[in-house]
Coordinates of C-alpha atoms in Angstrom, one line a residue:
X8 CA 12.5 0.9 -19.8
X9 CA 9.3 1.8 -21.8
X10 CA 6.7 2.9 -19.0
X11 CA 4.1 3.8 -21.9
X12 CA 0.7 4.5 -20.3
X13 CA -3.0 3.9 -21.1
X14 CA -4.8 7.0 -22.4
X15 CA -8.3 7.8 -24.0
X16 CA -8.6 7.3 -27.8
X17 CA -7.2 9.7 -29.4
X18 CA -8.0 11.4 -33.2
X19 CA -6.0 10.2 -36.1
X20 CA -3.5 12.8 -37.0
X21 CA -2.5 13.8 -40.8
X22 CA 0.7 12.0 -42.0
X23 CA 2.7 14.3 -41.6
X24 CA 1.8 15.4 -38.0
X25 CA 2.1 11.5 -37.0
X26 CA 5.4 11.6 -37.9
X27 CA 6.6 14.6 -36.0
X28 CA 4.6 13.0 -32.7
X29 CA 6.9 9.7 -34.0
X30 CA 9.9 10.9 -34.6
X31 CA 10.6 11.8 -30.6
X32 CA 9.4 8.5 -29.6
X33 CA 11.9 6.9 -32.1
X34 CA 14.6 9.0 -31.0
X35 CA 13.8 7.4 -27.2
X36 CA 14.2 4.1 -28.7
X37 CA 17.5 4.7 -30.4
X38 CA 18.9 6.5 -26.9
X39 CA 17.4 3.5 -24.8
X40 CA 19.9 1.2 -27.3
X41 CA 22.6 3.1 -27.1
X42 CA 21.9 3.0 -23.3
X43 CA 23.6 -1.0 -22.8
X44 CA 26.8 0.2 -24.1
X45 CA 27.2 3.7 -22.1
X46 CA 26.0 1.7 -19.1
X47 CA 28.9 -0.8 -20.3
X48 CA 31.5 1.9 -20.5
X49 CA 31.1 3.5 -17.4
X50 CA 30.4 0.6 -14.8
X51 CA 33.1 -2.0 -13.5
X52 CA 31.4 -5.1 -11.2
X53 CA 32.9 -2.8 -8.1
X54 CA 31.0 0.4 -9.4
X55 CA 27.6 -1.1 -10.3
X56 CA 25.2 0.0 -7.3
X57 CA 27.2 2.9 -7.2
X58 CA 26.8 4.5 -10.9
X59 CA 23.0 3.2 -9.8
X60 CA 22.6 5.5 -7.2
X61 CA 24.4 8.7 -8.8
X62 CA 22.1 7.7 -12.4
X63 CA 18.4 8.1 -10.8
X64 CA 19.5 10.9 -7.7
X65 CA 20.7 13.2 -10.2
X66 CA 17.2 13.3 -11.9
X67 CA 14.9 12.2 -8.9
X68 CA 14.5 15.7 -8.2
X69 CA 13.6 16.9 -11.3
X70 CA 10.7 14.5 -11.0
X71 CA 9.5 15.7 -7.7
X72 CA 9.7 19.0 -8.3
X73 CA 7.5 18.6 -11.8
X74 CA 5.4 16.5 -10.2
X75 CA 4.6 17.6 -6.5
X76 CA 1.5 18.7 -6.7
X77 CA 0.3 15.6 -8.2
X78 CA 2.8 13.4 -5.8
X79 CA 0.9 15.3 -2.6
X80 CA -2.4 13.6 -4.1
X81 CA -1.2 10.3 -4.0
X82 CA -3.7 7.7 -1.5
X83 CA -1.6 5.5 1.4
X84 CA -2.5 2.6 -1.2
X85 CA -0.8 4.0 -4.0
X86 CA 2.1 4.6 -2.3
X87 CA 2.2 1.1 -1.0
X88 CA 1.5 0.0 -4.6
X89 CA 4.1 2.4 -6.2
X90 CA 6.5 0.8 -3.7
X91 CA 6.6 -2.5 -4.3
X92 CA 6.6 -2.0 -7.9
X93 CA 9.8 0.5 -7.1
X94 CA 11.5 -2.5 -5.3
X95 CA 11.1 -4.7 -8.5
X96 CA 11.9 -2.1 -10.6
X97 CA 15.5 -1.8 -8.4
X98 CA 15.7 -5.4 -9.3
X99 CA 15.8 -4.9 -12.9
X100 CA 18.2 -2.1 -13.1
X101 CA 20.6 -4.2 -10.5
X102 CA 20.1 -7.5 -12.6
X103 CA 20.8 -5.3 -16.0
X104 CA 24.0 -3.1 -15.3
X105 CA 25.4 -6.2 -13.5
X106 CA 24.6 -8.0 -17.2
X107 CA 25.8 -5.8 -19.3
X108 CA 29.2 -5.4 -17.6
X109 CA 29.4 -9.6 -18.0
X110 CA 28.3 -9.4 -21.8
X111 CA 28.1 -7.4 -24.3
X112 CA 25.5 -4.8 -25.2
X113 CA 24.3 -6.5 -28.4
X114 CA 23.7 -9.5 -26.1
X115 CA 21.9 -7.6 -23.6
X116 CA 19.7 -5.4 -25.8
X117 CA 18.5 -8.5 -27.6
X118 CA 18.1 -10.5 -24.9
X119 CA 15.9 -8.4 -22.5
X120 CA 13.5 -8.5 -25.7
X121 CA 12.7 -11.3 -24.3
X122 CA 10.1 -9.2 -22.4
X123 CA 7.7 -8.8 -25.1
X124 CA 7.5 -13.0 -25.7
X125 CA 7.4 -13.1 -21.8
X126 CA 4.7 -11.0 -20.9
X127 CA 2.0 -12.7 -22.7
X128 CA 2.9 -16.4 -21.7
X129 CA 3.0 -15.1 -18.1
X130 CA -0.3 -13.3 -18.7
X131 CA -1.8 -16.3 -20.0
X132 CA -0.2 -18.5 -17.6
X133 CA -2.2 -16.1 -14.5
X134 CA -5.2 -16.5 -17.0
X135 CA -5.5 -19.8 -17.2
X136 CA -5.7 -19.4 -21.0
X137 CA -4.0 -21.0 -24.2
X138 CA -1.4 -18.9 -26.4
X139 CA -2.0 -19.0 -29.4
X140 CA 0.1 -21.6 -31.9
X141 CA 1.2 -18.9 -34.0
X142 CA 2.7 -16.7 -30.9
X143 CA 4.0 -20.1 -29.7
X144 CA 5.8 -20.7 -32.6
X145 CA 7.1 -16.4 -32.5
X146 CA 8.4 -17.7 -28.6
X147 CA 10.4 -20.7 -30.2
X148 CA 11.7 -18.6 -32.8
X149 CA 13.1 -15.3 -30.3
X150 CA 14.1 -18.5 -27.4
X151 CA 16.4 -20.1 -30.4
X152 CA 17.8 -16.8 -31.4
X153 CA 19.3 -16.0 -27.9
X154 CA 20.7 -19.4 -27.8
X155 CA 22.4 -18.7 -31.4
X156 CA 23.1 -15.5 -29.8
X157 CA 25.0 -16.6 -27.2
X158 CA 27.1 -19.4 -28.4
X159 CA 30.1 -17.1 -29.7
X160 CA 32.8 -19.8 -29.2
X161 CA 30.5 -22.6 -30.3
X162 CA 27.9 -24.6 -27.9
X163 CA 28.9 -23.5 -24.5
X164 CA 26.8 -22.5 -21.9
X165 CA 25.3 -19.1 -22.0
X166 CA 27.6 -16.8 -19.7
X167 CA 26.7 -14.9 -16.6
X168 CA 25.7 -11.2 -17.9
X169 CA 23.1 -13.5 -20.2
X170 CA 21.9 -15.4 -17.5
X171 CA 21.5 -11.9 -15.6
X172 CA 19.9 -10.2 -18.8
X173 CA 17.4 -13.0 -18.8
X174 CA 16.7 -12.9 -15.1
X175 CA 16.0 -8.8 -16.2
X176 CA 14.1 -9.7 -18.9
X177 CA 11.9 -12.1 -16.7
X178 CA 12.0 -9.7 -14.0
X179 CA 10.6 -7.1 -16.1
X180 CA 7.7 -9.1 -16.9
X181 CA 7.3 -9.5 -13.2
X182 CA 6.9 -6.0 -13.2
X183 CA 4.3 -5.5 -15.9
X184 CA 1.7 -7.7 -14.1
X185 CA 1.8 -6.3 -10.7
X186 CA 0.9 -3.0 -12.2
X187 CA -1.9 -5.0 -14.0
X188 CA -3.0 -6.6 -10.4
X189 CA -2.3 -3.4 -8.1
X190 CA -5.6 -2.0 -8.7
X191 CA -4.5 1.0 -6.1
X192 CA -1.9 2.2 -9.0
X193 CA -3.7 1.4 -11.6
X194 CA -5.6 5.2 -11.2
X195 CA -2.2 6.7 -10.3
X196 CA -0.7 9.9 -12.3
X197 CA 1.9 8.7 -14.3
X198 CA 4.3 10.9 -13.3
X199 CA 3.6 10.5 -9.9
X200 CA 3.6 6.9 -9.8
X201 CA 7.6 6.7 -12.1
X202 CA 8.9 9.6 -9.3
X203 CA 7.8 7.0 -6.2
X204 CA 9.0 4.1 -8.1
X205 CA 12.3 5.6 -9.0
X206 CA 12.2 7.1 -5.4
X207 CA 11.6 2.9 -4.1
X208 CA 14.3 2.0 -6.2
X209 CA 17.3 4.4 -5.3
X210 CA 16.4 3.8 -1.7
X211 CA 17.4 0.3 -2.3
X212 CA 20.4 1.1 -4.2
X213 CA 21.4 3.8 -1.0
X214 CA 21.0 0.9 1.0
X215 CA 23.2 -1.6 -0.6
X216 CA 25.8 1.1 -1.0
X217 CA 26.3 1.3 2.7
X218 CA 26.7 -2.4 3.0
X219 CA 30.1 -3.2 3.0
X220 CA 31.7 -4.8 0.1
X221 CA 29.0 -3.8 -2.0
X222 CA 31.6 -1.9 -4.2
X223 CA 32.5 1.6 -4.5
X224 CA 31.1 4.5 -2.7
X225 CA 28.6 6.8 -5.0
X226 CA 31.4 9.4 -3.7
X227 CA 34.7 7.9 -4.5
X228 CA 33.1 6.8 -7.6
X229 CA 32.0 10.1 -9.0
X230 CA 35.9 11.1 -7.4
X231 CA 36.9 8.6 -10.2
X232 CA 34.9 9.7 -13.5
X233 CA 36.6 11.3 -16.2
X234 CA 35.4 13.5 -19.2
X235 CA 33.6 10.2 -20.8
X236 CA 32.5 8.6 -17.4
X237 CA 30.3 12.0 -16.7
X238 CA 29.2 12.3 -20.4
X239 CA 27.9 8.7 -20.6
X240 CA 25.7 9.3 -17.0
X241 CA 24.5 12.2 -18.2
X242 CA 23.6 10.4 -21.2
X243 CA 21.5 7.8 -18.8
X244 CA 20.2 10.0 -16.7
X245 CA 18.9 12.9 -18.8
X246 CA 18.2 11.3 -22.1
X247 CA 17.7 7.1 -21.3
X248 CA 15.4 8.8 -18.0
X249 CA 14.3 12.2 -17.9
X250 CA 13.8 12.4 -21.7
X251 CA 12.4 9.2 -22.4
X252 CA 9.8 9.4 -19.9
X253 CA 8.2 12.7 -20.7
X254 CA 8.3 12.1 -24.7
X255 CA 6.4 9.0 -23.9
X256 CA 3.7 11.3 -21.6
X257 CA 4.2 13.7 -24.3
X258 CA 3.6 10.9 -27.4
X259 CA 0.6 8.8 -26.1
X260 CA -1.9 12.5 -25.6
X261 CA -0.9 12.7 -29.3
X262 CA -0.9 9.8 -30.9
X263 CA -1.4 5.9 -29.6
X264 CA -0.5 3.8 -26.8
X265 CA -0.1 1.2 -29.3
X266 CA 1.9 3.6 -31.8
X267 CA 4.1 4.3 -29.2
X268 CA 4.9 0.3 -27.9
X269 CA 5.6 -0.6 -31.7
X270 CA 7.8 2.1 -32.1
X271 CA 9.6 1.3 -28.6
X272 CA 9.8 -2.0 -30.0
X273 CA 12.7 -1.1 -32.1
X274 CA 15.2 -1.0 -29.2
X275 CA 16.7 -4.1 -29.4
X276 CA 17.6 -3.3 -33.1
X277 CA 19.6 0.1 -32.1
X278 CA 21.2 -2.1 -29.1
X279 CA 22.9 -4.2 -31.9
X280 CA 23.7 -1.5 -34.0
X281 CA 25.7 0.1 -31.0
X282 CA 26.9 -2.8 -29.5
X283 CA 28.5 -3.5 -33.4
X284 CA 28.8 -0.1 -35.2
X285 CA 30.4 1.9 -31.8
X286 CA 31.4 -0.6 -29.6
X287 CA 33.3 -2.8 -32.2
X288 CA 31.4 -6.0 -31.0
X289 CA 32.0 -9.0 -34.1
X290 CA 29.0 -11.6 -34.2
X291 CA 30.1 -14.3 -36.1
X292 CA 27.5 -16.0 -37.9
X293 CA 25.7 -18.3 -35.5
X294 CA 25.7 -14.7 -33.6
X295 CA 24.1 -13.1 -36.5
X296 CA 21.5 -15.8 -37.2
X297 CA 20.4 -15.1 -33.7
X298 CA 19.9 -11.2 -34.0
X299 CA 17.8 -12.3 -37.4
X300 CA 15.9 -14.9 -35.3
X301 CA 15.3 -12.3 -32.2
X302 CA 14.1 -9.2 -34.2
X303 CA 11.7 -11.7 -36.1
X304 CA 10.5 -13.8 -33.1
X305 CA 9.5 -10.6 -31.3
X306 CA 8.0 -8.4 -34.1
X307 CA 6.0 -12.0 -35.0
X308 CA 5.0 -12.9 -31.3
X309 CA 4.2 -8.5 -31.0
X310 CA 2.1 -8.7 -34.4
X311 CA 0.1 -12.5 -33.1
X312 CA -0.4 -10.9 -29.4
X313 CA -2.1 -7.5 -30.7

């Protein structure tokens, strides 16, 4: 989940430096596709809060330790604000990994694209302002791609994990304009403010693990994981987390916030090719229309909201 941050202007670098500042932030794209289908092929419905809580433990620490000093600064506000926004961020994970184990991770990347159409409506919506007809028309576009997407078997009614994926994708946008509106975050550390939010959201996940017939322990679920089962966590919790979030802090004091969002923006395109090219997912044609129609939709309502 891109947590890309707002910096000071910063010079424009030489081609060929760009690139090497891009090339890491493209690289966080391609791991945050692949991440639908490792999160597919480790999780079962009983072992969803579960691989949850083992995913962000493992590198919560690493956060606080990086970050103490900064975390120690931290006002009673922003902890309250980083709070809240950790218990929506527990929502998202929750509502993802329970979608992607109901649909397939070409659905799901696609779909929680979604996001970037989203956020300006909702934005506009608070604002009491008009979109305008050319990002209207980028909304129709990415809304009748999902609905192409998901009609595999011809016109049914989109399935659970899209329903879920699309509560994410909404939920995400939730998220995005309370840390517009919490003005106590809004001068937080970056690092500080992802450790307490991560920090929120395990909580919750801890919490839900102990009720019963939530699923599977974190215990007897780790007791489970083979060989591929600990490879693909590591693969969400070091590169999909811990990576992703200090190449973006390392990215945006290089090059651009908005460098980095465009380049983020790719995501959905290396869900579908892993969800197709390693997962052996088929789109049939209606299916493939839809990827055409998402990919366009969002780069168009991305390029009319800039």
């Amino acid at each position: 989940m891109s947590t890309v941050s707002a910096a000071a202007p910063v010079p424009a670098l030489a081609p060929r430096r760009a690139w090497l500042a891009d090339l890491p932030v493209l690289l966080v794209a391609v791991v945050w596709g692949g991440s639908y289908l490792a999160a597919k092929g480790i999780t079962t419905t009983h072992t969803v809060i579960a691989v949850l809580v083992l995913r962000f433990a493992l590198v919560l620490p690493v956060l606080v330790v990086a970050g103490r000093r900064r975390l120690r600064a931290l006002t009673p506000a922003q902890l309250r604000g980083a709070g809240v926004l950790g218990l929506v961020l527990g929502g998202i994970f929750l509502l993802e990994t329970y979608g992607v184990v109901h649909t397939s991770a070409t659905n799901a990347g696609l779909i929680i694209s979604l996001t970037m159409i989203f956020t300006p409506l909702a934005e506009a919506a608070v604002r009491r302002s008009r979109p305008s007809a050319g990002f209207l028309g980028a909304a129709a576009v990415s809304v009748a791609g999902v609905v192409l997407l998901t009609q595999g078997g011809g016109i049914t009614a989109p399935g659970l994990g899209d329903l879920l994926i699309l509560g994410a994708a909404l939920a995400r946008t939730l998220h995005v304009l309370l840390m517009a509106r919490i003005k106590a975050v809004q001068e937080a550390d970056s690092l500080s403010l992802t450790t307490v939010q991560l920090g929120s959201a395990v909580a919750v996940f801890a919490v839900l693990a102990a009720v019963p017939g939530t699923g599977a322990s974190p215990w007897s679920a780790a007791a489970g994981f083979g060989a591929a089962e600990w490879a693909g966590l590591a693969f969400l919790s070091v590169f999909c987390t811990l990576f992703a979030f200090f190449v973006q802090m390392w990215a945006v004091r290089r090059t651009s916030p908005s460098r980095v969002s465009l380049l983020l923006g790719t995501e959905p395109l290396w869900a579908a090719a892993a969800g197709i090219v390693i997962g052996g997912e088929h789109l049939g044609p209606a299916g493939l229309a839809g990827v055409v129609l998402v990919l366009g939709g969002t780069a168009w309502g991305r390029r009319t909201s800039a």
